Amino acid sequence: SAVISQKPSRDICQRGTSLTIQCQVDSQVTMMFWYRQQPGQSLTLIATANQGSEATYESGFVIDKFPISRPNLTFSTLTVSNMSPEDSSIYLCSGEANYGYTFGSGTRLTVV
Amino acid sequence: SQQGEEDPQALSIQEGENATMNCSYKTSINNLQWYRQNSGRGLVHLILIRSNEREKHSGRLRVTLDTSKKSSSLLITASRAADTASYFCATDGRDSGTYKYIFGTGTRLKVLA
């Protein structure tokens, strides 16, 4: 099954700055998903990223705030732009595996 | 909301008892999965059930799926303190023509030793 390496695992950022999160998969996956998990909450889907096309964003999420790249079938990035304290959360990527979906270990972001 | 609902939101039981969690979803699905998440950690995949299956077992886990009711249940038998975690269902399928992988709201399970 696919293994996803996600980095950074955590970061503390100043408001107004941007952070790019990377996910590297050890095998090719067609679809990748980016989620946000706020403290004590479930995972909320931000967008679906397919290779070679623009990401599809869920309601409440926009490309200017969360630009996503998917240059090939093993890699994707999510940028959290112009951060505010409300963006403090865990961000996770996911890709399709044989038995379901595999997840990166998450990025814990704190915006101060 | 994009998310499915899970109930109960929180469950506290004694070690050795069974724990049942329910998940309802909104769209047609290809399959449904259950995950566990220990506090502050990553997601662990527990079990996948396909839309044409009604029941599946894995060790102390039993999952049922009723596509007519758009619902699933996860039963953990003979619970242990180590089962303390949050449990989420997730569905993949099409919603308004777009393929999505959506999580339920989760159940926080606490098993008391």
PDB file of C-alpha atoms in Angstrom:
ATOM      1  CA  SER A   1       0.000   0.000   0.000  1.00  0.00           C
ATOM      2  CA  ALA A   2       1.090   3.580  -0.627  1.00  0.00           C
ATOM      3  CA  VAL A   3       3.023   5.503   2.008  1.00  0.00           C
ATOM      4  CA  ILE A   4       2.828   9.292   2.164  1.00  0.00           C
ATOM      5  CA  SER A   5       5.579  11.438   3.617  1.00  0.00           C
ATOM      6  CA  GLN A   6       4.275  14.814   4.708  1.00  0.00           C
ATOM      7  CA  LYS A   7       6.330  17.767   5.822  1.00  0.00           C
ATOM      8  CA  PRO A   8       6.733  19.830   7.823  1.00  0.00           C
ATOM      9  CA  SER A   9       5.223  17.913  10.719  1.00  0.00           C
ATOM     10  CA  ARG A  10       4.625  21.148  12.586  1.00  0.00           C
ATOM     11  CA  ASP A  11       5.333  24.836  12.292  1.00  0.00           C
ATOM     12  CA  ILE A  12       4.692  28.069  14.110  1.00  0.00           C
ATOM     13  CA  CYS A  13       4.158  30.952  11.717  1.00  0.00           C
ATOM     14  CA  GLN A  14       3.612  34.679  11.924  1.00  0.00           C
ATOM     15  CA  ARG A  15       0.287  36.042  10.749  1.00  0.00           C
ATOM     16  CA  GLY A  16       0.352  37.362   7.217  1.00  0.00           C
ATOM     17  CA  THR A  17       2.947  34.848   6.039  1.00  0.00           C
ATOM     18  CA  SER A  18       2.447  31.696   3.964  1.00  0.00           C
ATOM     19  CA  LEU A  19       3.375  28.073   4.536  1.00  0.00           C
ATOM     20  CA  THR A  20       3.709  25.356   1.923  1.00  0.00           C
ATOM     21  CA  ILE A  21       3.046  21.767   2.967  1.00  0.00           C
ATOM     22  CA  GLN A  22       4.436  18.949   0.868  1.00  0.00           C
ATOM     23  CA  CYS A  23       3.254  15.381   0.405  1.00  0.00           C
ATOM     24  CA  GLN A  24       5.363  12.773  -1.336  1.00  0.00           C
ATOM     25  CA  VAL A  25       3.831   9.380  -2.168  1.00  0.00           C
ATOM     26  CA  ASP A  26       5.981   6.320  -2.691  1.00  0.00           C
ATOM     27  CA  SER A  27       3.803   5.145  -5.567  1.00  0.00           C
ATOM     28  CA  GLN A  28       1.606   6.743  -8.171  1.00  0.00           C
ATOM     29  CA  VAL A  29      -1.858   7.756  -7.039  1.00  0.00           C
ATOM     30  CA  THR A  30      -4.498   9.265  -9.246  1.00  0.00           C
ATOM     31  CA  MET A  31      -6.349  11.349  -6.731  1.00  0.00           C
ATOM     32  CA  MET A  32      -5.046  13.220  -3.740  1.00  0.00           C
ATOM     33  CA  PHE A  33      -7.072  15.056  -1.150  1.00  0.00           C
ATOM     34  CA  TRP A  34      -6.213  17.833   1.266  1.00  0.00           C
ATOM     35  CA  TYR A  35      -7.992  18.160   4.617  1.00  0.00           C
ATOM     36  CA  ARG A  36      -8.063  20.481   7.570  1.00  0.00           C
ATOM     37  CA  GLN A  37      -8.718  19.190  11.058  1.00  0.00           C
ATOM     38  CA  GLN A  38      -9.395  21.818  13.677  1.00  0.00           C
ATOM     39  CA  PRO A  39      -8.928  20.916  17.351  1.00  0.00           C
ATOM     40  CA  GLY A  40     -11.428  18.343  18.510  1.00  0.00           C
ATOM     41  CA  GLN A  41     -13.101  18.214  15.112  1.00  0.00           C
ATOM     42  CA  SER A  42     -13.318  15.837  12.207  1.00  0.00           C
ATOM     43  CA  LEU A  43     -11.518  16.202   8.898  1.00  0.00           C
ATOM     44  CA  THR A  44     -12.928  18.759   6.512  1.00  0.00           C
ATOM     45  CA  LEU A  45     -12.112  18.343   2.845  1.00  0.00           C
ATOM     46  CA  ILE A  46     -10.391  21.397   1.403  1.00  0.00           C
ATOM     47  CA  ALA A  47      -9.866  20.230  -2.166  1.00  0.00           C
ATOM     48  CA  THR A  48      -9.301  17.315  -4.495  1.00  0.00           C
ATOM     49  CA  ALA A  49      -6.111  17.413  -6.560  1.00  0.00           C
ATOM     50  CA  ASN A  50      -5.641  15.530  -9.805  1.00  0.00           C
ATOM     51  CA  GLN A  51      -2.448  15.551 -11.780  1.00  0.00           C
ATOM     52  CA  GLY A  52      -2.497  17.911 -14.717  1.00  0.00           C
ATOM     53  CA  SER A  53      -5.612  19.836 -13.789  1.00  0.00           C
ATOM     54  CA  GLU A  54      -6.675  22.512 -11.359  1.00  0.00           C
ATOM     55  CA  ALA A  55      -7.745  21.380  -7.929  1.00  0.00           C
ATOM     56  CA  THR A  56     -11.439  21.223  -7.129  1.00  0.00           C
ATOM     57  CA  TYR A  57     -12.234  23.205  -3.990  1.00  0.00           C
ATOM     58  CA  GLU A  58     -15.007  22.604  -1.508  1.00  0.00           C
ATOM     59  CA  SER A  59     -17.419  25.259  -0.401  1.00  0.00           C
ATOM     60  CA  GLY A  60     -15.705  27.714   1.900  1.00  0.00           C
ATOM     61  CA  PHE A  61     -12.241  27.159   0.473  1.00  0.00           C
ATOM     62  CA  VAL A  62     -10.718  29.184  -2.367  1.00  0.00           C
ATOM     63  CA  ILE A  63      -7.651  28.856  -4.511  1.00  0.00           C
ATOM     64  CA  ASP A  64      -6.225  32.235  -3.508  1.00  0.00           C
ATOM     65  CA  LYS A  65      -6.121  31.161   0.120  1.00  0.00           C
ATOM     66  CA  PHE A  66      -5.140  27.513  -0.409  1.00  0.00           C
ATOM     67  CA  PRO A  67      -3.290  27.138  -3.709  1.00  0.00           C
ATOM     68  CA  ILE A  68      -2.511  23.530  -4.539  1.00  0.00           C
ATOM     69  CA  SER A  69      -0.011  22.046  -6.940  1.00  0.00           C
ATOM     70  CA  ARG A  70      -0.036  18.513  -8.343  1.00  0.00           C
ATOM     71  CA  PRO A  71       2.838  18.346 -10.812  1.00  0.00           C
ATOM     72  CA  ASN A  72       2.904  14.543 -11.037  1.00  0.00           C
ATOM     73  CA  LEU A  73       1.266  11.406  -9.672  1.00  0.00           C
ATOM     74  CA  THR A  74       3.514  11.160  -6.605  1.00  0.00           C
ATOM     75  CA  PHE A  75       3.639  14.703  -5.273  1.00  0.00           C
ATOM     76  CA  SER A  76       1.384  17.545  -4.170  1.00  0.00           C
ATOM     77  CA  THR A  77       1.673  20.755  -2.183  1.00  0.00           C
ATOM     78  CA  LEU A  78      -0.823  22.875  -0.298  1.00  0.00           C
ATOM     79  CA  THR A  79      -0.010  26.486   0.552  1.00  0.00           C
ATOM     80  CA  VAL A  80      -1.800  28.269   3.359  1.00  0.00           C
ATOM     81  CA  SER A  81      -1.581  31.912   2.324  1.00  0.00           C
ATOM     82  CA  ASN A  82      -1.758  35.144   4.285  1.00  0.00           C
ATOM     83  CA  MET A  83      -2.233  33.206   7.491  1.00  0.00           C
ATOM     84  CA  SER A  84      -4.296  34.301  10.450  1.00  0.00           C
ATOM     85  CA  PRO A  85      -4.722  32.613  13.846  1.00  0.00           C
ATOM     86  CA  GLU A  86      -7.945  31.043  12.527  1.00  0.00           C
ATOM     87  CA  ASP A  87      -5.801  28.939  10.183  1.00  0.00           C
ATOM     88  CA  SER A  88      -4.216  27.173  13.143  1.00  0.00           C
ATOM     89  CA  SER A  89      -5.101  23.558  12.533  1.00  0.00           C
ATOM     90  CA  ILE A  90      -3.795  20.198  11.430  1.00  0.00           C
ATOM     91  CA  TYR A  91      -3.544  19.791   7.677  1.00  0.00           C
ATOM     92  CA  LEU A  92      -3.484  16.324   6.135  1.00  0.00           C
ATOM     93  CA  CYS A  93      -3.047  14.955   2.658  1.00  0.00           C
ATOM     94  CA  SER A  94      -4.416  11.667   1.443  1.00  0.00           C
ATOM     95  CA  GLY A  95      -4.019   9.463  -1.590  1.00  0.00           C
ATOM     96  CA  GLU A  96      -5.761   6.394  -2.851  1.00  0.00           C
ATOM     97  CA  ALA A  97      -4.267   3.068  -1.690  1.00  0.00           C
ATOM     98  CA  ASN A  98      -5.148  -0.553  -2.401  1.00  0.00           C
ATOM     99  CA  TYR A  99      -7.514  -0.919   0.550  1.00  0.00           C
ATOM    100  CA  GLY A 100      -8.827   2.586   0.738  1.00  0.00           C
ATOM    101  CA  TYR A 101      -6.934   5.753   1.342  1.00  0.00           C
ATOM    102  CA  THR A 102      -3.649   6.385   3.031  1.00  0.00           C
ATOM    103  CA  PHE A 103      -2.816   9.552   4.901  1.00  0.00           C
ATOM    104  CA  GLY A 104       0.191  11.663   5.592  1.00  0.00           C
ATOM    105  CA  SER A 105       1.040  12.095   9.249  1.00  0.00           C
ATOM    106  CA  GLY A 106      -0.272  15.657   9.227  1.00  0.00           C
ATOM    107  CA  THR A 107       1.121  19.149   9.660  1.00  0.00           C
ATOM    108  CA  ARG A 108       0.269  20.906  12.896  1.00  0.00           C
ATOM    109  CA  LEU A 109       0.171  24.616  12.112  1.00  0.00           C
ATOM    110  CA  THR A 110       0.063  27.336  14.739  1.00  0.00           C
ATOM    111  CA  VAL A 111      -0.318  30.923  13.603  1.00  0.00           C
ATOM    112  CA  VAL A 112       0.688  33.611  16.083  1.00  0.00           C
TER     113      VAL A 112
ATOM    114  CA  SER B   1     -22.456  20.491   5.389  1.00  0.00           C
ATOM    115  CA  GLN B   2     -20.331  18.100   3.406  1.00  0.00           C
ATOM    116  CA  GLN B   3     -19.872  15.784   6.338  1.00  0.00           C
ATOM    117  CA  GLY B   4     -21.819  12.772   7.380  1.00  0.00           C
ATOM    118  CA  GLU B   5     -23.065  12.453  10.898  1.00  0.00           C
ATOM    119  CA  GLU B   6     -21.810  10.062  13.517  1.00  0.00           C
ATOM    120  CA  ASP B   7     -23.388   9.188  16.783  1.00  0.00           C
ATOM    121  CA  PRO B   8     -22.862   9.215  19.536  1.00  0.00           C
ATOM    122  CA  GLN B   9     -20.428  12.129  19.550  1.00  0.00           C
ATOM    123  CA  ALA B  10     -18.853  10.712  22.669  1.00  0.00           C
ATOM    124  CA  LEU B  11     -19.046   7.317  24.328  1.00  0.00           C
ATOM    125  CA  SER B  12     -17.643   6.153  27.634  1.00  0.00           C
ATOM    126  CA  ILE B  13     -17.682   2.447  28.540  1.00  0.00           C
ATOM    127  CA  GLN B  14     -15.997   0.000  30.871  1.00  0.00           C
ATOM    128  CA  GLU B  15     -13.263  -2.287  29.671  1.00  0.00           C
ATOM    129  CA  GLY B  16     -14.727  -5.539  28.362  1.00  0.00           C
ATOM    130  CA  GLU B  17     -17.964  -3.965  27.182  1.00  0.00           C
ATOM    131  CA  ASN B  18     -18.918  -3.564  23.542  1.00  0.00           C
ATOM    132  CA  ALA B  19     -18.909  -0.182  21.814  1.00  0.00           C
ATOM    133  CA  THR B  20     -21.199   0.665  18.908  1.00  0.00           C
ATOM    134  CA  MET B  21     -20.809   3.739  16.742  1.00  0.00           C
ATOM    135  CA  ASN B  22     -23.083   4.778  13.917  1.00  0.00           C
ATOM    136  CA  CYS B  23     -22.416   6.746  10.768  1.00  0.00           C
ATOM    137  CA  SER B  24     -24.863   8.274   8.313  1.00  0.00           C
ATOM    138  CA  TYR B  25     -23.875   9.759   4.986  1.00  0.00           C
ATOM    139  CA  LYS B  26     -25.480  11.788   2.256  1.00  0.00           C
ATOM    140  CA  THR B  27     -24.328  10.655  -1.181  1.00  0.00           C
ATOM    141  CA  SER B  28     -24.137   7.450  -3.161  1.00  0.00           C
ATOM    142  CA  ILE B  29     -20.899   5.658  -2.363  1.00  0.00           C
ATOM    143  CA  ASN B  30     -18.404   3.187  -3.746  1.00  0.00           C
ATOM    144  CA  ASN B  31     -17.246   2.126  -0.322  1.00  0.00           C
ATOM    145  CA  LEU B  32     -17.079   3.201   3.288  1.00  0.00           C
ATOM    146  CA  GLN B  33     -14.111   3.045   5.598  1.00  0.00           C
ATOM    147  CA  TRP B  34     -13.612   3.381   9.312  1.00  0.00           C
ATOM    148  CA  TYR B  35     -10.547   5.034  10.820  1.00  0.00           C
ATOM    149  CA  ARG B  36      -9.159   5.472  14.303  1.00  0.00           C
ATOM    150  CA  GLN B  37      -7.267   8.524  15.470  1.00  0.00           C
ATOM    151  CA  ASN B  38      -5.444   8.619  18.757  1.00  0.00           C
ATOM    152  CA  SER B  39      -5.181  12.041  20.315  1.00  0.00           C
ATOM    153  CA  GLY B  40      -2.922  14.301  18.280  1.00  0.00           C
ATOM    154  CA  ARG B  41      -1.825  11.531  15.964  1.00  0.00           C
ATOM    155  CA  GLY B  42      -2.443  10.342  12.422  1.00  0.00           C
ATOM    156  CA  LEU B  43      -5.293   8.287  11.086  1.00  0.00           C
ATOM    157  CA  VAL B  44      -5.193   4.508  11.200  1.00  0.00           C
ATOM    158  CA  HIS B  45      -7.289   2.650   8.664  1.00  0.00           C
ATOM    159  CA  LEU B  46      -9.434  -0.018  10.338  1.00  0.00           C
ATOM    160  CA  ILE B  47     -11.713  -1.585   7.773  1.00  0.00           C
ATOM    161  CA  LEU B  48     -13.231  -1.018   4.345  1.00  0.00           C
ATOM    162  CA  ILE B  49     -16.676  -2.194   3.319  1.00  0.00           C
ATOM    163  CA  ARG B  50     -17.814  -1.970  -0.275  1.00  0.00           C
ATOM    164  CA  SER B  51     -21.224  -0.733  -1.308  1.00  0.00           C
ATOM    165  CA  ASN B  52     -22.317  -4.251  -2.298  1.00  0.00           C
ATOM    166  CA  GLU B  53     -21.356  -5.720   1.080  1.00  0.00           C
ATOM    167  CA  ARG B  54     -23.572  -5.737   4.143  1.00  0.00           C
ATOM    168  CA  GLU B  55     -21.249  -6.894   6.890  1.00  0.00           C
ATOM    169  CA  LYS B  56     -17.547  -7.297   7.449  1.00  0.00           C
ATOM    170  CA  HIS B  57     -15.406  -8.527  10.316  1.00  0.00           C
ATOM    171  CA  SER B  58     -11.827  -7.887  11.302  1.00  0.00           C
ATOM    172  CA  GLY B  59     -10.685  -9.208  14.646  1.00  0.00           C
ATOM    173  CA  ARG B  60     -12.805  -7.519  17.314  1.00  0.00           C
ATOM    174  CA  LEU B  61     -14.344  -5.171  14.753  1.00  0.00           C
ATOM    175  CA  ARG B  62     -17.640  -5.695  13.003  1.00  0.00           C
ATOM    176  CA  VAL B  63     -18.933  -3.248  10.426  1.00  0.00           C
ATOM    177  CA  THR B  64     -22.371  -3.205   8.846  1.00  0.00           C
ATOM    178  CA  LEU B  65     -23.566  -1.167   5.898  1.00  0.00           C
ATOM    179  CA  ASP B  66     -27.126  -0.345   4.887  1.00  0.00           C
ATOM    180  CA  THR B  67     -27.038   1.574   1.631  1.00  0.00           C
ATOM    181  CA  SER B  68     -30.820   1.990   1.592  1.00  0.00           C
ATOM    182  CA  LYS B  69     -30.580   3.959   4.817  1.00  0.00           C
ATOM    183  CA  LYS B  70     -27.182   5.462   3.961  1.00  0.00           C
ATOM    184  CA  SER B  71     -25.813   4.285   7.275  1.00  0.00           C
ATOM    185  CA  SER B  72     -23.081   2.127   8.755  1.00  0.00           C
ATOM    186  CA  SER B  73     -22.170   0.913  12.204  1.00  0.00           C
ATOM    187  CA  LEU B  74     -18.893  -0.068  13.813  1.00  0.00           C
ATOM    188  CA  LEU B  75     -18.963  -2.516  16.703  1.00  0.00           C
ATOM    189  CA  ILE B  76     -15.892  -3.050  18.856  1.00  0.00           C
ATOM    190  CA  THR B  77     -16.292  -6.113  21.027  1.00  0.00           C
ATOM    191  CA  ALA B  78     -14.574  -6.756  24.354  1.00  0.00           C
ATOM    192  CA  SER B  79     -13.162  -3.243  24.429  1.00  0.00           C
ATOM    193  CA  ARG B  80      -9.783  -2.432  25.918  1.00  0.00           C
ATOM    194  CA  ALA B  81      -8.334   0.751  27.358  1.00  0.00           C
ATOM    195  CA  ALA B  82      -6.108   0.930  24.265  1.00  0.00           C
ATOM    196  CA  ASP B  83      -9.241   1.348  22.125  1.00  0.00           C
ATOM    197  CA  THR B  84      -9.653   4.842  23.560  1.00  0.00           C
ATOM    198  CA  ALA B  85      -9.541   7.108  20.498  1.00  0.00           C
ATOM    199  CA  SER B  86     -11.706   9.001  18.043  1.00  0.00           C
ATOM    200  CA  TYR B  87     -13.362   6.928  15.330  1.00  0.00           C
ATOM    201  CA  PHE B  88     -14.363   8.311  11.957  1.00  0.00           C
ATOM    202  CA  CYS B  89     -16.232   6.910   9.012  1.00  0.00           C
ATOM    203  CA  ALA B  90     -15.312   8.096   5.533  1.00  0.00           C
ATOM    204  CA  THR B  91     -17.127   7.621   2.258  1.00  0.00           C
ATOM    205  CA  ASP B  92     -16.008   7.944  -1.297  1.00  0.00           C
ATOM    206  CA  GLY B  93     -18.416   8.599  -4.059  1.00  0.00           C
ATOM    207  CA  ARG B  94     -19.804  11.249  -6.300  1.00  0.00           C
ATOM    208  CA  ASP B  95     -21.502  14.371  -5.055  1.00  0.00           C
ATOM    209  CA  SER B  96     -22.871  16.784  -7.647  1.00  0.00           C
ATOM    210  CA  GLY B  97     -20.716  15.108 -10.262  1.00  0.00           C
ATOM    211  CA  THR B  98     -17.483  15.517  -8.314  1.00  0.00           C
ATOM    212  CA  TYR B  99     -15.599  12.628  -6.781  1.00  0.00           C
ATOM    213  CA  LYS B 100     -15.024  13.186  -3.067  1.00  0.00           C
ATOM    214  CA  TYR B 101     -13.713  11.451   0.033  1.00  0.00           C
ATOM    215  CA  ILE B 102     -15.696  12.760   2.989  1.00  0.00           C
ATOM    216  CA  PHE B 103     -15.364  12.133   6.703  1.00  0.00           C
ATOM    217  CA  GLY B 104     -18.058  11.889   9.320  1.00  0.00           C
ATOM    218  CA  THR B 105     -18.058  14.030  12.429  1.00  0.00           C
ATOM    219  CA  GLY B 106     -16.494  11.294  14.550  1.00  0.00           C
ATOM    220  CA  THR B 107     -17.144   9.513  17.833  1.00  0.00           C
ATOM    221  CA  ARG B 108     -14.814   9.979  20.787  1.00  0.00           C
ATOM    222  CA  LEU B 109     -14.579   6.670  22.593  1.00  0.00           C
ATOM    223  CA  LYS B 110     -13.222   6.371  26.100  1.00  0.00           C
ATOM    224  CA  VAL B 111     -12.685   2.915  27.565  1.00  0.00           C
ATOM    225  CA  LEU B 112     -12.259   2.909  31.321  1.00  0.00           C
ATOM    226  CA  ALA B 113      -9.964   0.334  32.864  1.00  0.00           C
TER     227      ALA B 113
END
